[in-house]
Coordinates of C-alpha atoms (C1' of nucleotides) in Angstrom, one line a residue:
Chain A
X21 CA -14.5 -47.6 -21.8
X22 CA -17.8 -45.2 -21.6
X23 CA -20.3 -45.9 -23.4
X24 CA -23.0 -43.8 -25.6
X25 CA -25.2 -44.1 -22.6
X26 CA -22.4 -42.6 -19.9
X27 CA -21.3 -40.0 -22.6
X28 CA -22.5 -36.2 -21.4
X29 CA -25.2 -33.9 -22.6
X30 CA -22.7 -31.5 -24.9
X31 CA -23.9 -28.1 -25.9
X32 CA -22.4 -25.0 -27.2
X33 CA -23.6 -21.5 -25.3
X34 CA -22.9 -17.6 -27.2
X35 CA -22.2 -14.7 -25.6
X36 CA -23.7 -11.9 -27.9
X37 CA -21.8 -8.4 -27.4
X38 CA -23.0 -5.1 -28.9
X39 CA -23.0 -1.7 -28.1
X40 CA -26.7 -0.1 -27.3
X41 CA -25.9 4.0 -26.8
X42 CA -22.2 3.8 -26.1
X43 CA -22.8 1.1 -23.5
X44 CA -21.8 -2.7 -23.6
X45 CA -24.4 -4.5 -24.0
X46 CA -25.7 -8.3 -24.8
X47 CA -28.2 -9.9 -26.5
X48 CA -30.4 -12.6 -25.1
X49 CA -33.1 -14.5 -26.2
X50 CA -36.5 -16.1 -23.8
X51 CA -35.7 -19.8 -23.6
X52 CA -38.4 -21.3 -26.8
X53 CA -38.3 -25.1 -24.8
X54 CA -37.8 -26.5 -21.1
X55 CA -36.0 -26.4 -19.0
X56 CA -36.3 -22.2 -17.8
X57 CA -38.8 -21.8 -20.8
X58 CA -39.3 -18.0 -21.3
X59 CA -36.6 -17.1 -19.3
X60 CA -34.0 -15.1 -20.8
X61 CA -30.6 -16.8 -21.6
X62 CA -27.6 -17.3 -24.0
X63 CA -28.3 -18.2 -27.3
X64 CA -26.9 -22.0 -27.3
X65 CA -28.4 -25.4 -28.3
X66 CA -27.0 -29.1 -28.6
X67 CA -23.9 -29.8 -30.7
X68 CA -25.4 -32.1 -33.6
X69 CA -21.9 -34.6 -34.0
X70 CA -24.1 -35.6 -37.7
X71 CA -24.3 -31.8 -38.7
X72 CA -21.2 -30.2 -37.0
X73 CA -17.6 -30.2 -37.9
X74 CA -16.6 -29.0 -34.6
X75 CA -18.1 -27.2 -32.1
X76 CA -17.5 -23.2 -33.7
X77 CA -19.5 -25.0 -36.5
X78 CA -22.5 -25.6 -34.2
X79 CA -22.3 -22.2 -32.2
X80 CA -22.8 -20.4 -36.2
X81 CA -25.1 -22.7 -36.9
X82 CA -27.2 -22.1 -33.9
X83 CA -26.6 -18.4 -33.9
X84 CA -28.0 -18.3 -37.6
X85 CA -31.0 -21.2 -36.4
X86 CA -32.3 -19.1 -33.5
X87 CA -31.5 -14.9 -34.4
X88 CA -30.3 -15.1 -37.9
X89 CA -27.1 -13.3 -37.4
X90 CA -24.0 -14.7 -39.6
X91 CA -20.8 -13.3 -40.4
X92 CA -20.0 -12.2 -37.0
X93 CA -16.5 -12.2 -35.4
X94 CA -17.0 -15.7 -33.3
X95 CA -14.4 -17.4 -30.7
X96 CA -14.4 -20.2 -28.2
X97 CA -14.4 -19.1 -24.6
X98 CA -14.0 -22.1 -22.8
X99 CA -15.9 -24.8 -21.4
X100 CA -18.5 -25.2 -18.5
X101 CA -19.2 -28.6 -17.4
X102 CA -20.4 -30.3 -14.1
X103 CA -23.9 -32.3 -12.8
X104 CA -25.4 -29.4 -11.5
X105 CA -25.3 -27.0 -14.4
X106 CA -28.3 -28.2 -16.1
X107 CA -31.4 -30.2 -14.9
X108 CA -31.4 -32.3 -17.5
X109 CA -28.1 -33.9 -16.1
X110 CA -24.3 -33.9 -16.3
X111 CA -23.9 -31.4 -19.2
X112 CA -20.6 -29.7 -21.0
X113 CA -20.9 -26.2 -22.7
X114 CA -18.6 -25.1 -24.6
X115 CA -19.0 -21.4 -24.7
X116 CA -18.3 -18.9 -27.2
X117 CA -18.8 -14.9 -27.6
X118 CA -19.7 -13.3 -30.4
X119 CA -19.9 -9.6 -31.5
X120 CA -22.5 -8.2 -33.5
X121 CA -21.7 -4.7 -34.7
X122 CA -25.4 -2.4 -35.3
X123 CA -25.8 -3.5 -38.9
X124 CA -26.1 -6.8 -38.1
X125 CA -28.1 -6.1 -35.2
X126 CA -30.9 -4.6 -37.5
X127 CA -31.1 -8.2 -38.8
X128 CA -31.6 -10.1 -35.8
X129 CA -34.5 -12.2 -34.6
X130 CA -37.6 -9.7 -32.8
X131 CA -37.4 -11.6 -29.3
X132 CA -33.8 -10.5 -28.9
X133 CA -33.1 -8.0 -25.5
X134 CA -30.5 -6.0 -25.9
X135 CA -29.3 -5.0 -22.5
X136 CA -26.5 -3.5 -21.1
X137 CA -24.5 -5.6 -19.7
X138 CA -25.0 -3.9 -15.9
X139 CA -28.9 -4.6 -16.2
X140 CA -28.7 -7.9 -16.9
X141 CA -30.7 -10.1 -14.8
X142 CA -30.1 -13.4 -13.0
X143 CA -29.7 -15.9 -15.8
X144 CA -30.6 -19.6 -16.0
X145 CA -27.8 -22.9 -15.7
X146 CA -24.3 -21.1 -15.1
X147 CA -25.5 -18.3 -18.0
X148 CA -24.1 -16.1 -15.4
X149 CA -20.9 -17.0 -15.3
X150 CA -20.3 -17.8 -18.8
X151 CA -21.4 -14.2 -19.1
X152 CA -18.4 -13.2 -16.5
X153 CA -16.0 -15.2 -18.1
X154 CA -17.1 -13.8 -21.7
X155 CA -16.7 -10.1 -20.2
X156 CA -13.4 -10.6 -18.6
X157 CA -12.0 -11.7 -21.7
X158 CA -13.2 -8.9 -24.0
X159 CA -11.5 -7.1 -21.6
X160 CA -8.5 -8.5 -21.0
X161 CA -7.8 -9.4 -25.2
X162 CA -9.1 -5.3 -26.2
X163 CA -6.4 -4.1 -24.3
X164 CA -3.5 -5.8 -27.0
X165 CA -5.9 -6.6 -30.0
X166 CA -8.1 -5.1 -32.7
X167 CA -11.3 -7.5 -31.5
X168 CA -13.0 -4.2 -30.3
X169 CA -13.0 -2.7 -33.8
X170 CA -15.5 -6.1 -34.7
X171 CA -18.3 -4.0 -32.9
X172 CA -17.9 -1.4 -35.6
X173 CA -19.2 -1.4 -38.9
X174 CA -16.9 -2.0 -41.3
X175 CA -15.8 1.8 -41.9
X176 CA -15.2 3.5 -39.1
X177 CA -13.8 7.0 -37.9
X178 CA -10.6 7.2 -35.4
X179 CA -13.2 9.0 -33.2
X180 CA -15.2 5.9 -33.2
X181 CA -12.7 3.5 -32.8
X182 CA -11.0 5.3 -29.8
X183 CA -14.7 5.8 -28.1
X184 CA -14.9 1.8 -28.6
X185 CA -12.4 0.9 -27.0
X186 CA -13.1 3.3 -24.2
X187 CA -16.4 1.7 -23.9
X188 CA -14.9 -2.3 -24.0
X189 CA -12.4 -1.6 -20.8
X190 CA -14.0 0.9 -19.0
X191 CA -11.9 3.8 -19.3
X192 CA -10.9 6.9 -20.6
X193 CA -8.0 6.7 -23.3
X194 CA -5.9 9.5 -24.2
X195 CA -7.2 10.9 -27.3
X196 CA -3.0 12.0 -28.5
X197 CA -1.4 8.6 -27.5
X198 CA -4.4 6.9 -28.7
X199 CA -3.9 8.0 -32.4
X200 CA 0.0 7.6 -31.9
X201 CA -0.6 3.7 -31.2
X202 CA -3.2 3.1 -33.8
X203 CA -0.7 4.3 -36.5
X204 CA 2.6 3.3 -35.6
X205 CA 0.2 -0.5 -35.5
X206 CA -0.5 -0.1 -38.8
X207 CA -3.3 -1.7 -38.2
X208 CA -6.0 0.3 -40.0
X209 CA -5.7 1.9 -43.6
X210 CA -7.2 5.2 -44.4
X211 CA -9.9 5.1 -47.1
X212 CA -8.9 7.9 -49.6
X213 CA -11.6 10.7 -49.8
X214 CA -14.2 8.8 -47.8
X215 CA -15.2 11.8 -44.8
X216 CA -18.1 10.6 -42.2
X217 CA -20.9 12.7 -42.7
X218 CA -21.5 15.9 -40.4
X219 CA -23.9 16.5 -38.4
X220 CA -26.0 19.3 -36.5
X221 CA -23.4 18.4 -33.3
X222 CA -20.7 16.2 -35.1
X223 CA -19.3 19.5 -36.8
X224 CA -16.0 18.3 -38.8
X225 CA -16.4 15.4 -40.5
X226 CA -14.0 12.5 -39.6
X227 CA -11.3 10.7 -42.0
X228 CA -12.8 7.3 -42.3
X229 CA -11.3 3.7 -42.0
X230 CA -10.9 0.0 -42.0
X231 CA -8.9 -2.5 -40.5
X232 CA -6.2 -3.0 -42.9
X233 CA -6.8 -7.1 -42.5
X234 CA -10.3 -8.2 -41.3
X235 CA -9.1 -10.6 -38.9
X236 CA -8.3 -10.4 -35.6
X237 CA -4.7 -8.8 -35.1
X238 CA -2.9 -8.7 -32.0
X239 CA 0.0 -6.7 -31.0
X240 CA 2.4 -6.6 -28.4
X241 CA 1.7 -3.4 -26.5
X242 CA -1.1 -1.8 -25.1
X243 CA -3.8 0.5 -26.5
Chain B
X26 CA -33.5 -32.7 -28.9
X27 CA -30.7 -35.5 -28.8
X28 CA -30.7 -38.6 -27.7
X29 CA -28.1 -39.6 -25.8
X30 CA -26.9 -42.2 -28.2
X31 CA -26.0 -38.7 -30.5
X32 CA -24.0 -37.4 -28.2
X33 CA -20.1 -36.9 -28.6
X34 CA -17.4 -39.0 -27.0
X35 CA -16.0 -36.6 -24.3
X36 CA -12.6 -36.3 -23.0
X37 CA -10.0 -34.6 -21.6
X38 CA -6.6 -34.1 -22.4
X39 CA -3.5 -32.9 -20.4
X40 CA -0.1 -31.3 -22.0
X41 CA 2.6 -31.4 -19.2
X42 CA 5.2 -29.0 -18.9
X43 CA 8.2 -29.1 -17.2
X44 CA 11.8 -28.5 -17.1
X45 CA 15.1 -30.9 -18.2
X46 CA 18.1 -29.5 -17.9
X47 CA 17.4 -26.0 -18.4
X48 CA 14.9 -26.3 -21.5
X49 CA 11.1 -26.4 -21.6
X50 CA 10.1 -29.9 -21.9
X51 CA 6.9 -31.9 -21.9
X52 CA 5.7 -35.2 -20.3
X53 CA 4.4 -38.0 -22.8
X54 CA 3.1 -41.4 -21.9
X55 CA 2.7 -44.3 -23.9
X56 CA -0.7 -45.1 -24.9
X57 CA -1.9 -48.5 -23.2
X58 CA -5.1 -48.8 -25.2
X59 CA -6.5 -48.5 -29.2
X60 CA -6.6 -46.0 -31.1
X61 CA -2.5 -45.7 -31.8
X62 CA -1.7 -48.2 -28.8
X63 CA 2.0 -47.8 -27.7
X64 CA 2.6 -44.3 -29.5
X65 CA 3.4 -41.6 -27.2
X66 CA 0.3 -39.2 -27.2
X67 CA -0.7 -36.5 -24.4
X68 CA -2.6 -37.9 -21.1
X69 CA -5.9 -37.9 -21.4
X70 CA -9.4 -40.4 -20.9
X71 CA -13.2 -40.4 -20.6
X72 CA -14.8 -37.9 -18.7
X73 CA -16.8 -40.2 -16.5
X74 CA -20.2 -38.2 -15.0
X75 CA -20.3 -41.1 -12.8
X76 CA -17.0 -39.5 -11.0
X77 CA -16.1 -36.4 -11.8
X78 CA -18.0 -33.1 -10.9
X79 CA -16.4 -31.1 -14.0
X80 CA -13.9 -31.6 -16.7
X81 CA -10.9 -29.8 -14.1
X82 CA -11.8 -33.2 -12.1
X83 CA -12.2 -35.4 -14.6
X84 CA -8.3 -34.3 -15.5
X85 CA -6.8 -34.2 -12.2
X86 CA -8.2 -37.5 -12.0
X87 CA -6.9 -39.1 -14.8
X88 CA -3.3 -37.5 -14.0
X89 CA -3.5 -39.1 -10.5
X90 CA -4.2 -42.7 -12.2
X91 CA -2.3 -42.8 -15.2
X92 CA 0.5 -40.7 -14.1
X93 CA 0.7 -40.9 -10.5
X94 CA 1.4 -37.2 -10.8
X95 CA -1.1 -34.2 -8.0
X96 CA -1.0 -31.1 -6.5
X97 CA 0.1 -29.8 -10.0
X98 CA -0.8 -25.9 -11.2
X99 CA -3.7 -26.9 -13.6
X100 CA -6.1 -25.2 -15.8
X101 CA -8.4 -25.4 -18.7
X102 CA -6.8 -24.8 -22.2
X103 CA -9.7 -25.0 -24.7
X104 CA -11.9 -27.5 -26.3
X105 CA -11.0 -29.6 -29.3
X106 CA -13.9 -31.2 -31.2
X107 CA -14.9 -32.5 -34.6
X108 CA -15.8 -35.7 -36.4
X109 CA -12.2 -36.9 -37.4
X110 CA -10.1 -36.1 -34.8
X111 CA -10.5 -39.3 -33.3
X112 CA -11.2 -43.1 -35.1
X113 CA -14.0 -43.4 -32.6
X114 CA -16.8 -41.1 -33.8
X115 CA -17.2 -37.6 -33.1
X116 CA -15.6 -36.7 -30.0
X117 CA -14.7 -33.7 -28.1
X118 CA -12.0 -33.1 -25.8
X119 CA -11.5 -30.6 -23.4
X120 CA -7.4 -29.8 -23.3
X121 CA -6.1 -28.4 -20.0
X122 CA -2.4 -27.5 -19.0
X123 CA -0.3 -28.2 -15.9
X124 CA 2.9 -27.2 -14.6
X125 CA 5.3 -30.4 -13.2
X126 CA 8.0 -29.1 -10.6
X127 CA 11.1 -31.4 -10.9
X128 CA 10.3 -32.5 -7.6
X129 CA 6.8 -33.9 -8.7
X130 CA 8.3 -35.6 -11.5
X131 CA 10.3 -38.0 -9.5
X132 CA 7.2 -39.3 -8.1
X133 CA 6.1 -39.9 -11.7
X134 CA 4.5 -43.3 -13.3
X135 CA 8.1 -44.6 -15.2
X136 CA 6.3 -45.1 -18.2
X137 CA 6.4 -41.1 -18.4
X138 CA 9.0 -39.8 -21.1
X139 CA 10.2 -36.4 -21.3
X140 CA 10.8 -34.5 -24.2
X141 CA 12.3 -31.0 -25.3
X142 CA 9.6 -29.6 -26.6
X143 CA 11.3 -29.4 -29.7
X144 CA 12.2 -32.6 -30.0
X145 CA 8.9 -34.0 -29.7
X146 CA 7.1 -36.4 -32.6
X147 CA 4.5 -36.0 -34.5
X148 CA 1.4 -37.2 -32.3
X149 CA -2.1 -39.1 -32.6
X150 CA -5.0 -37.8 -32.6
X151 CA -4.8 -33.8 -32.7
X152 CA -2.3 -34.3 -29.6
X153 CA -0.2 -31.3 -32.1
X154 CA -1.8 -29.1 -32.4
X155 CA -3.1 -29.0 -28.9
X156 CA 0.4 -29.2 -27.3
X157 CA 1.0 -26.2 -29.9
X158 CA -1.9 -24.2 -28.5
X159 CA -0.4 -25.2 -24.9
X160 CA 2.6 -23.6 -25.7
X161 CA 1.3 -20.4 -27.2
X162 CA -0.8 -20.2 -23.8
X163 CA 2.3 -20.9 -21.2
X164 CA 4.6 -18.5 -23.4
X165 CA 1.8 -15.5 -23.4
X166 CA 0.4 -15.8 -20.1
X167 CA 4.1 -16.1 -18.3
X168 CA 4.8 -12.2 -19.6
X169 CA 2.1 -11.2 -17.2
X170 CA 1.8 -14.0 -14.0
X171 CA 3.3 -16.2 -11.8
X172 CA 2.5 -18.7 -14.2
X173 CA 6.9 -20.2 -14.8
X174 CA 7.0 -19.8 -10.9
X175 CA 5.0 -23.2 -10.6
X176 CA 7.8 -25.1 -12.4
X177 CA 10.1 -24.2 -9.7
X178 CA 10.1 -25.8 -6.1
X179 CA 7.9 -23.8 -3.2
X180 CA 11.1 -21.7 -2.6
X181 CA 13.6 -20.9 -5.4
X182 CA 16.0 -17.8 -5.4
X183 CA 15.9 -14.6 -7.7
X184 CA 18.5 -16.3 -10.4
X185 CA 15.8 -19.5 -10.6
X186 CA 13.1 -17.6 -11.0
X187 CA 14.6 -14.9 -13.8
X188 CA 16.0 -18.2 -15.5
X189 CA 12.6 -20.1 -15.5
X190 CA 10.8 -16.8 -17.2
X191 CA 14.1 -16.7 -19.9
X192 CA 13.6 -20.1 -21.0
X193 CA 9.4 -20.6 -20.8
X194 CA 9.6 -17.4 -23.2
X195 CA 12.6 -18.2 -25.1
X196 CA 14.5 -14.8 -24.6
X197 CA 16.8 -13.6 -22.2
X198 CA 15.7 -10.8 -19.4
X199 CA 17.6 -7.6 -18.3
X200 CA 18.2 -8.4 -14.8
X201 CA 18.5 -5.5 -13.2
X202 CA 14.8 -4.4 -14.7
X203 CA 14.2 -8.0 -13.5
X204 CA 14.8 -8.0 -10.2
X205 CA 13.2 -4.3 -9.6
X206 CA 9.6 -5.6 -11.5
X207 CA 9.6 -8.7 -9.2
X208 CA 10.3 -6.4 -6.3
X209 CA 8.0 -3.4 -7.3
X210 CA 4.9 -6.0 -7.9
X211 CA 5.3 -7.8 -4.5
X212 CA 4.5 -11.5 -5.7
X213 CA 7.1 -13.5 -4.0
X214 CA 8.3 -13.0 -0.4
X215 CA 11.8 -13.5 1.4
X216 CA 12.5 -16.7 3.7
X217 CA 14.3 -14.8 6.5
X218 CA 18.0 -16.4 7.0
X219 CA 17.4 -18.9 4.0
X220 CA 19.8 -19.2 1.5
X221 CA 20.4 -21.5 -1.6
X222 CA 23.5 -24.0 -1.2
X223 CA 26.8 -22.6 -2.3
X224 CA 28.8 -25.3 -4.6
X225 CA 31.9 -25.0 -6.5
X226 CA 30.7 -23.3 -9.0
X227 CA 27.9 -21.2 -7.3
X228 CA 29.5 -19.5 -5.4
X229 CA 27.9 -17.2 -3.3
X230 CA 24.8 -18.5 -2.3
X231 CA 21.2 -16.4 -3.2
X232 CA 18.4 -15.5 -1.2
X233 CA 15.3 -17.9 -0.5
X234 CA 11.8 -16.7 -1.7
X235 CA 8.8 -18.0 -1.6
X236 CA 5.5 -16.9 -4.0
X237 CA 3.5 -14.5 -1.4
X238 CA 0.3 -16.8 -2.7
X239 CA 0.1 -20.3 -4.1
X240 CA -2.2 -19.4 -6.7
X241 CA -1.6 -17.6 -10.1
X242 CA -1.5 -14.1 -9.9
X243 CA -1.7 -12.1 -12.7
X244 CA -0.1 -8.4 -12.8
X245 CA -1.0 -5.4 -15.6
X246 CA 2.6 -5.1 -16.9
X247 CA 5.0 -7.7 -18.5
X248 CA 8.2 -9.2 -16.8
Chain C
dG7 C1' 43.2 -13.0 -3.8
dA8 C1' 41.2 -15.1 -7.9
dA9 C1' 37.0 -16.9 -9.7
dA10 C1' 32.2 -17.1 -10.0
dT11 C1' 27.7 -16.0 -9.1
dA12 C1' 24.5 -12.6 -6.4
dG13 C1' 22.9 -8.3 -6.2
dT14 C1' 22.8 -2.8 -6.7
dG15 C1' 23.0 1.9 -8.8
dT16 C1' 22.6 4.9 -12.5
dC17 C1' 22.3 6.4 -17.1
dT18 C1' 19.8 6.1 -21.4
dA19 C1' 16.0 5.0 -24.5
dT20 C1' 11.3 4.4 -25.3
dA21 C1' 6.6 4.7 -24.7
dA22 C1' 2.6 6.7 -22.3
dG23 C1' 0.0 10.7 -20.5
dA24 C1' -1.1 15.7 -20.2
dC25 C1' -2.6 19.3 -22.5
dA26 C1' -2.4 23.3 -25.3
dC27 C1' -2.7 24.1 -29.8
dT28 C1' -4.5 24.2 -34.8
dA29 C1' -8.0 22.7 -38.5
dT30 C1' -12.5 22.1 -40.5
dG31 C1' -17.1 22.1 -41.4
dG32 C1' -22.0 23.6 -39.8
dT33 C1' -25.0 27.1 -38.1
Chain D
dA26 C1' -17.9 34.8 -36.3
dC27 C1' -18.7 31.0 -33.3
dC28 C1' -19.4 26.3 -31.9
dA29 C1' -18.2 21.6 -31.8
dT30 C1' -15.6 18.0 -33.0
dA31 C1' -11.2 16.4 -35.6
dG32 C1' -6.6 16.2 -35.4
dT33 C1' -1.4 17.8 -34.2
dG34 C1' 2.8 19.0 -31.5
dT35 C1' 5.4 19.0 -27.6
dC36 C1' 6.6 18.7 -22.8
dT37 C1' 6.6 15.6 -18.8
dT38 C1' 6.5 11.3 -16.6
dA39 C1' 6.8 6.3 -16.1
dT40 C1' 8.9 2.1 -17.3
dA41 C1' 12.3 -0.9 -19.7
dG42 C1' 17.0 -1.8 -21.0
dA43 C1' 22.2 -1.3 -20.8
dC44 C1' 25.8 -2.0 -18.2
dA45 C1' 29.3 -0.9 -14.9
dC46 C1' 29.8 -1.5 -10.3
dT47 C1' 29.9 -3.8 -5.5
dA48 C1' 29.1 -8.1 -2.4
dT49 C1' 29.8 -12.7 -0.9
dT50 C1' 31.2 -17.1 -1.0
dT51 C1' 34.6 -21.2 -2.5
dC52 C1' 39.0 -22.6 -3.8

DNA sequence: GAAATAGTGTCTATAAGACACTATGGT
DNA sequence: ACCATAGTGTCTTATAGACACTATTTC
């Protein structure tokens, strides 16, 4: 039987997503303590078993403690452990990702970078590869889910909602098949006279809507 | 910053799959120790920092000891973690997934049951609901890998390998549209001159193949 | 040659992609 | 009137499913 004393260091780490300019991008905030003080990183801390109810608990609560976001779409990634990871000694992660649509952003902490998430440098501990791992699943879960439409704000236009997911995988949708898909899903519900506002080079105004549930919905084919 | 007499109680926890007599089934093992001594829970135990270099070690490890059971397809599920999940404290567990081939299973501790999985009980700890997110995993990630194929012995003939897909996903396959996906996608490969037994009532024997990698491979469209 | 499973060929149904077309508002 | 983006209709292509057919072995 292990004892308090054998037990690892357990901390949960956040993948921030966002869109900066129609790219992909990710927050990260300079490292406030050793170890890599200043150095820019994931947004994670220890898991507090006397405050937490589980560990999504203490990746909110963190996320809220250190850049003020809340009410973001949040999920477990999975979990990095091993003696190497952190100096400090053998240490679990449990990582999660997050996205942060550009309202939200507005609210967040000042020494957030947002970078795209080609730019971003060499990170500290295995930041790296949580990042990959974060990355590879937005991928893989846009392709048959609505968890792109979380880096909009709340209304949206099918313009909008075709470019994001065009920006999440990396390719070029078909604008006809797209707008097929979306509405034999059902998954979004017009909102009745509501028109995005024109501009100088957005000419016609789009029809503008929500998800019809604001959860997470996945569906069997693919977008 | 916390102590280490703050930290969590870490684990891990394994759900076993396999097959019995044509149905999904899972592998449960009486539990030697307190909490819920003697009821049949998953196969789990203490991460031990001391031994293993990651959680994936820490699991293959405690498989080897308490099961007897290696050189199984295995793979992180997700964490489990909160303050009541176990009468310990708060306690964390990271739940992985392997894939038993009947052959494996003979070399089994015989303390091992083997259920249908749905004929299993109700289990300690959160052992449920993780052998519920197990399933959901195996069942969505078999439409698009190799994933049944490590159920099956290292060579296995066309009608195994369609029936192992049918009854991991619960629904029968077209096996003409079979047959030409596994073909078109160029995952398994044909042991020249190697054919299954013929018995009385399987007639004419099938064609030997073997996976062209022993490792998952994932492909972009569903079996 | 009958029975049973292995394996093939081909038609149909469905969904995705291409792309020309119309619609609407701003300048 | 013209530009730019929004949105539609329709043809083609790719993939999945249905299902009848042939092939090979045992009895």
């Amino acid at each position: 039987m292990a004892g308090p004393e054998k037990r690892p260091i357990v901390t949960v780490d956040t993948v921030l997503f966002t869109l900066r300019d129609g790219a992909l991008a990710t927050l990260l905030q300079p490292r406030a303590k050793p170890p890599h003080a200043g150095r820019l990183a994931l947004v994670g801390g220890y898991v507090r078993p006397d405050q937490d109810s589980g560990t999504l608990a203490a990746a909110t609560r963190i996320l809220a403690e250190k850049t003020g976001l809340t009410g973001l779409f949040l999920e477990q990634l999975m979990s990095f452990a091993g003696p190497d990871r952190d100096p400090r000694g053998w240490s679990l992660s449990v990582a999660h990702y997050a996205l942060v649509p550009e309202a939200a952003l507005a609210r967040a902490a000042p020494d957030i970078a947002v970078l795209t998430v080609g730019e971003v440098p060499p990170l500290p501990f295995d930041h790296d590869a949580i990042l990959a791992a974060a990355l590879a699943r937005l991928r893989g879960k846009s392709a048959w889910s609505t968890l792109p439409a979380f880096l909009l704000p709340e209304t949206f236009t099918l313009p909008m909602l075709k470019s994001v997911y065009e920006t999440v995988m990396g390719e070029p949708l078909n604008d006809s098949a797209f707008r097929r898909k979306i509405n034999e899903l059902r998954i979004i519900e017009e909102l009745p006279d509501a028109r995005s506002p024109a501009t100088a080079e957005r000419r016609r105004p789009a029809q503008l809507y929500r998800l019809s549930q604001r959860a997470l919905v996945a569906f069997d084919r693919v977008i």
